[in-house]
């Protein structure tokens, strides 16, 4: 069975390895450690002892922010991203948020499609927000009303 579980500190090296394989711009070990130290919610998508994906969410004063999410390269395209995203949204609701915000690279069409498919809408663009390989890249800012979206799997 595939489930979303709270991310444990001891899993961080595995998370970093998974993300390094899956994206050109992975988070570092310190970013994960700092996020957990700050009290953010980390979710690991797991099948038994195997880690399939990770998400990180901050939450406060009724709002949440999806800081990062990643599905292992060999596991992508089988619905796990949506499963993990819905799990992260459910957790944000439990933490008292009624909205979720995120930024995503403008060139990351795959992630943008995923976010749209659960109800995220574009609310703005941050010019040159991300470092890139050659040039900086815009961020698409998106928002989701957690009270109106469908979170059943
Ligand atoms: C973006 C990411 C999380 C998607 O996870 P995934 O498990 O592959 O996605 P799913 O199989 O759950 O697909 C869900 C939706 O995403 C979109 N999607 C998935 N693969 C896609 C592709 N190759 N092209 C376009 N859209 C795609 C579709 O909308 C899809 O819905 P559908 O299957 O009903 O059409 C994954 O590709 C990933 O981890 N990428 C690297 C890290 C990253 O970019 N993270 C986002 C940072 S903001």
mmCIF file of C-alpha atoms and ligand atoms in Angstrom:
data_model
loop_
_atom_site.group_PDB
_atom_site.id
_atom_site.type_symbol
_atom_site.label_atom_id
_atom_site.label_comp_id
_atom_site.label_asym_id
_atom_site.label_seq_id
_atom_site.Cartn_x
_atom_site.Cartn_y
_atom_site.Cartn_z
ATOM 1 C CA UNK A 1 0.000 0.000 0.000
ATOM 2 C CA UNK A 2 1.242 3.499 -0.870
ATOM 3 C CA UNK A 3 0.785 6.036 1.928
ATOM 4 C CA UNK A 4 1.927 9.538 2.891
ATOM 5 C CA UNK A 5 3.838 9.514 6.187
ATOM 6 C CA UNK A 6 5.586 12.273 8.127
ATOM 7 C CA UNK A 7 9.141 12.672 6.894
ATOM 8 C CA UNK A 8 11.787 11.515 9.389
ATOM 9 C CA UNK A 9 15.152 13.230 9.739
ATOM 10 C CA UNK A 10 16.926 9.941 9.075
ATOM 11 C CA UNK A 11 15.245 9.834 5.636
ATOM 12 C CA UNK A 12 16.776 13.135 4.497
ATOM 13 C CA UNK A 13 19.842 11.589 2.770
ATOM 14 C CA UNK A 14 17.482 9.299 0.799
ATOM 15 C CA UNK A 15 15.234 12.258 -0.060
ATOM 16 C CA UNK A 16 18.195 14.265 -1.352
ATOM 17 C CA UNK A 17 19.401 11.315 -3.460
ATOM 18 C CA UNK A 18 15.906 10.821 -4.910
ATOM 19 C CA UNK A 19 15.576 14.510 -5.759
ATOM 20 C CA UNK A 20 19.065 14.803 -7.282
ATOM 21 C CA UNK A 21 18.115 12.114 -9.767
ATOM 22 C CA UNK A 22 14.717 13.628 -10.558
ATOM 23 C CA UNK A 23 15.437 17.339 -11.031
ATOM 24 C CA UNK A 24 18.201 19.683 -12.148
ATOM 25 C CA UNK A 25 17.512 21.965 -9.183
ATOM 26 C CA UNK A 26 17.241 19.770 -6.070
ATOM 27 C CA UNK A 27 17.019 20.974 -2.487
ATOM 28 C CA UNK A 28 20.083 20.409 -0.318
ATOM 29 C CA UNK A 29 20.221 18.372 2.878
ATOM 30 C CA UNK A 30 20.408 21.633 4.828
ATOM 31 C CA UNK A 31 17.217 22.957 3.225
ATOM 32 C CA UNK A 32 15.343 19.871 4.399
ATOM 33 C CA UNK A 33 16.899 19.977 7.861
ATOM 34 C CA UNK A 34 16.176 23.695 8.245
ATOM 35 C CA UNK A 35 12.568 23.171 7.115
ATOM 36 C CA UNK A 36 11.953 20.430 9.681
ATOM 37 C CA UNK A 37 13.705 22.566 12.343
ATOM 38 C CA UNK A 38 11.331 25.412 11.450
ATOM 39 C CA UNK A 39 8.368 23.126 12.146
ATOM 40 C CA UNK A 40 7.296 22.692 8.538
ATOM 41 C CA UNK A 41 5.490 19.505 7.594
ATOM 42 C CA UNK A 42 7.468 17.056 5.500
ATOM 43 C CA UNK A 43 5.614 14.187 3.888
ATOM 44 C CA UNK A 44 7.206 11.066 2.471
ATOM 45 C CA UNK A 45 5.251 8.978 -0.020
ATOM 46 C CA UNK A 46 6.141 5.423 0.941
ATOM 47 C CA UNK A 47 5.457 1.887 -0.172
ATOM 48 C CA UNK A 48 6.667 -0.290 2.679
ATOM 49 C CA UNK A 49 10.204 0.912 3.363
ATOM 50 C CA UNK A 50 10.668 2.385 -0.123
ATOM 51 C CA UNK A 51 10.555 6.170 -0.409
ATOM 52 C CA UNK A 52 8.752 7.192 -3.620
ATOM 53 C CA UNK A 53 8.414 10.947 -3.172
ATOM 54 C CA UNK A 54 8.578 13.900 -0.846
ATOM 55 C CA UNK A 55 6.681 17.138 -0.179
ATOM 56 C CA UNK A 56 7.328 20.037 2.194
ATOM 57 C CA UNK A 57 4.604 22.398 3.412
ATOM 58 C CA UNK A 58 4.736 25.438 5.692
ATOM 59 C CA UNK A 59 1.585 26.624 7.396
ATOM 60 C CA UNK A 60 0.411 29.575 9.488
ATOM 61 C CA UNK A 61 -2.456 32.054 9.967
ATOM 62 C CA UNK A 62 -4.832 30.118 7.736
ATOM 63 C CA UNK A 63 -2.450 29.851 4.795
ATOM 64 C CA UNK A 64 -0.084 27.140 3.662
ATOM 65 C CA UNK A 65 2.753 27.080 1.165
ATOM 66 C CA UNK A 66 3.899 24.100 -0.847
ATOM 67 C CA UNK A 67 7.654 24.639 -0.663
ATOM 68 C CA UNK A 68 8.764 21.638 -2.659
ATOM 69 C CA UNK A 69 7.625 18.306 -3.998
ATOM 70 C CA UNK A 70 9.277 15.556 -5.957
ATOM 71 C CA UNK A 71 8.506 12.041 -7.149
ATOM 72 C CA UNK A 72 11.389 9.649 -7.815
ATOM 73 C CA UNK A 73 12.376 9.591 -11.488
ATOM 74 C CA UNK A 74 11.485 5.929 -11.996
ATOM 75 C CA UNK A 75 8.073 6.415 -10.341
ATOM 76 C CA UNK A 76 6.824 9.432 -12.285
ATOM 77 C CA UNK A 77 3.763 9.360 -14.532
ATOM 78 C CA UNK A 78 1.740 6.829 -12.520
ATOM 79 C CA UNK A 79 -0.408 9.208 -10.499
ATOM 80 C CA UNK A 80 1.866 9.413 -7.467
ATOM 81 C CA UNK A 81 2.443 13.167 -7.775
ATOM 82 C CA UNK A 82 -1.293 13.785 -7.509
ATOM 83 C CA UNK A 83 -1.572 11.331 -4.604
ATOM 84 C CA UNK A 84 1.202 13.105 -2.696
ATOM 85 C CA UNK A 85 -0.138 16.573 -3.524
ATOM 86 C CA UNK A 86 -3.592 15.635 -2.242
ATOM 87 C CA UNK A 87 -1.991 14.240 0.908
ATOM 88 C CA UNK A 88 -0.119 17.524 1.398
ATOM 89 C CA UNK A 89 -3.360 19.488 0.911
ATOM 90 C CA UNK A 90 -5.194 17.320 3.440
ATOM 91 C CA UNK A 91 -2.390 17.874 5.951
ATOM 92 C CA UNK A 92 -2.532 21.652 5.334
ATOM 93 C CA UNK A 93 -6.278 21.588 6.055
ATOM 94 C CA UNK A 94 -5.604 19.686 9.290
ATOM 95 C CA UNK A 95 -3.071 22.388 10.208
ATOM 96 C CA UNK A 96 -5.839 24.990 9.866
ATOM 97 C CA UNK A 97 -5.077 26.392 6.414
ATOM 98 C CA UNK A 98 -7.847 27.136 3.945
ATOM 99 C CA UNK A 99 -5.539 28.221 1.116
ATOM 100 C CA UNK A 100 -2.343 26.845 -0.359
ATOM 101 C CA UNK A 101 0.169 28.861 -2.369
ATOM 102 C CA UNK A 102 3.176 27.783 -4.407
ATOM 103 C CA UNK A 103 5.764 28.981 -6.890
ATOM 104 C CA UNK A 104 6.871 26.813 -9.789
ATOM 105 C CA UNK A 105 9.386 27.334 -12.584
ATOM 106 C CA UNK A 106 7.597 28.707 -15.649
ATOM 107 C CA UNK A 107 9.277 26.010 -17.762
ATOM 108 C CA UNK A 108 8.050 23.141 -15.573
ATOM 109 C CA UNK A 109 4.947 22.320 -17.626
ATOM 110 C CA UNK A 110 4.584 18.919 -16.019
ATOM 111 C CA UNK A 111 4.299 20.316 -12.493
ATOM 112 C CA UNK A 112 2.047 23.161 -13.653
ATOM 113 C CA UNK A 113 -0.325 20.604 -15.257
ATOM 114 C CA UNK A 114 -0.365 18.603 -12.039
ATOM 115 C CA UNK A 115 -1.148 21.679 -9.932
ATOM 116 C CA UNK A 116 -3.897 22.793 -12.328
ATOM 117 C CA UNK A 117 -5.411 19.312 -12.270
ATOM 118 C CA UNK A 118 -6.134 19.569 -8.536
ATOM 119 C CA UNK A 119 -7.506 23.127 -8.818
ATOM 120 C CA UNK A 120 -4.537 25.503 -8.451
ATOM 121 C CA UNK A 121 -4.949 28.717 -10.428
ATOM 122 C CA UNK A 122 -2.234 31.129 -11.556
ATOM 123 C CA UNK A 123 -2.252 34.353 -9.528
ATOM 124 C CA UNK A 124 0.941 36.000 -10.766
ATOM 125 C CA UNK A 125 4.453 35.786 -12.171
ATOM 126 C CA UNK A 126 7.704 36.581 -10.348
ATOM 127 C CA UNK A 127 10.216 37.675 -12.976
ATOM 128 C CA UNK A 128 13.669 36.046 -12.833
ATOM 129 C CA UNK A 129 12.851 34.395 -9.512
ATOM 130 C CA UNK A 130 14.896 31.201 -9.910
ATOM 131 C CA UNK A 131 18.534 30.650 -10.828
ATOM 132 C CA UNK A 132 18.827 28.652 -14.047
ATOM 133 C CA UNK A 133 21.522 26.829 -15.982
ATOM 134 C CA UNK A 134 22.196 29.837 -18.237
ATOM 135 C CA UNK A 135 19.629 32.511 -17.374
ATOM 136 C CA UNK A 136 17.309 33.127 -14.482
ATOM 137 C CA UNK A 137 13.786 31.741 -14.802
ATOM 138 C CA UNK A 138 10.373 33.222 -13.961
ATOM 139 C CA UNK A 139 8.191 31.709 -11.248
ATOM 140 C CA UNK A 140 4.501 31.100 -11.808
ATOM 141 C CA UNK A 141 2.641 31.840 -8.551
ATOM 142 C CA UNK A 142 -0.410 29.654 -7.964
ATOM 143 C CA UNK A 143 -3.120 29.406 -5.313
ATOM 144 C CA UNK A 144 -5.654 26.770 -4.296
ATOM 145 C CA UNK A 145 -8.765 27.127 -2.157
ATOM 146 C CA UNK A 146 -8.433 24.025 0.028
ATOM 147 C CA UNK A 147 -12.083 24.212 1.076
ATOM 148 C CA UNK A 148 -13.315 23.865 -2.509
ATOM 149 C CA UNK A 149 -10.966 21.324 -4.037
ATOM 150 C CA UNK A 150 -11.443 17.556 -4.262
ATOM 151 C CA UNK A 151 -8.928 15.731 -2.115
ATOM 152 C CA UNK A 152 -10.236 12.171 -2.408
ATOM 153 C CA UNK A 153 -7.861 9.818 -4.186
HETATM 154 C C1 LIG B 1 6.041 17.250 -11.244
HETATM 155 C C2 LIG B 1 5.975 15.861 -10.614
HETATM 156 C C3 LIG B 1 5.851 15.977 -9.111
HETATM 157 C C4 LIG B 1 4.720 15.138 -11.162
HETATM 158 O O1 LIG B 1 4.619 13.860 -10.533
HETATM 159 P P1 LIG B 1 4.092 12.575 -11.320
HETATM 160 O O2 LIG B 1 3.968 11.472 -10.339
HETATM 161 O O3 LIG B 1 4.941 12.325 -12.508
HETATM 162 O O4 LIG B 1 2.666 13.084 -11.818
HETATM 163 P P2 LIG B 1 1.334 12.208 -11.917
HETATM 164 O O5 LIG B 1 1.640 10.891 -12.569
HETATM 165 O O6 LIG B 1 0.648 12.183 -10.591
HETATM 166 O O7 LIG B 1 0.488 13.067 -12.951
HETATM 167 C C5 LIG B 1 -0.437 14.018 -12.469
HETATM 168 C C6 LIG B 1 -0.644 15.071 -13.538
HETATM 169 O O8 LIG B 1 0.582 15.745 -13.785
HETATM 170 C C7 LIG B 1 0.607 16.107 -15.168
HETATM 171 N N1 LIG B 1 1.683 15.360 -15.828
HETATM 172 C C8 LIG B 1 2.330 14.253 -15.398
HETATM 173 N N2 LIG B 1 3.261 13.885 -16.285
HETATM 174 C C9 LIG B 1 3.199 14.776 -17.300
HETATM 175 C C10 LIG B 1 3.916 14.952 -18.519
HETATM 176 N N3 LIG B 1 4.890 14.121 -18.887
HETATM 177 N N4 LIG B 1 3.590 16.000 -19.317
HETATM 178 C C11 LIG B 1 2.605 16.861 -18.952
HETATM 179 N N5 LIG B 1 1.886 16.749 -17.809
HETATM 180 C C12 LIG B 1 2.189 15.716 -17.008
HETATM 181 C C13 LIG B 1 -0.726 15.739 -15.749
HETATM 182 O O9 LIG B 1 -1.628 16.789 -15.518
HETATM 183 C C14 LIG B 1 -1.076 14.553 -14.893
HETATM 184 O O10 LIG B 1 -2.445 14.298 -14.863
HETATM 185 P P3 LIG B 1 -3.092 13.191 -15.887
HETATM 186 O O11 LIG B 1 -2.252 11.962 -15.776
HETATM 187 O O12 LIG B 1 -4.492 13.007 -15.372
HETATM 188 O O13 LIG B 1 -2.998 13.823 -17.252
HETATM 189 C C15 LIG B 1 7.199 15.000 -11.024
HETATM 190 O O14 LIG B 1 7.325 15.036 -12.413
HETATM 191 C C16 LIG B 1 8.497 15.473 -10.385
HETATM 192 O O15 LIG B 1 8.798 15.122 -9.254
HETATM 193 N N6 LIG B 1 9.295 16.265 -11.141
HETATM 194 C C17 LIG B 1 10.613 16.727 -10.659
HETATM 195 C C18 LIG B 1 10.495 17.684 -9.501
HETATM 196 C C19 LIG B 1 9.560 18.830 -9.765
HETATM 197 O O16 LIG B 1 9.506 19.379 -10.869
HETATM 198 N N7 LIG B 1 8.794 19.213 -8.736
HETATM 199 C C20 LIG B 1 7.903 20.345 -8.756
HETATM 200 C C21 LIG B 1 8.624 21.524 -8.154
HETATM 201 S S1 LIG B 1 7.540 22.905 -7.950
#
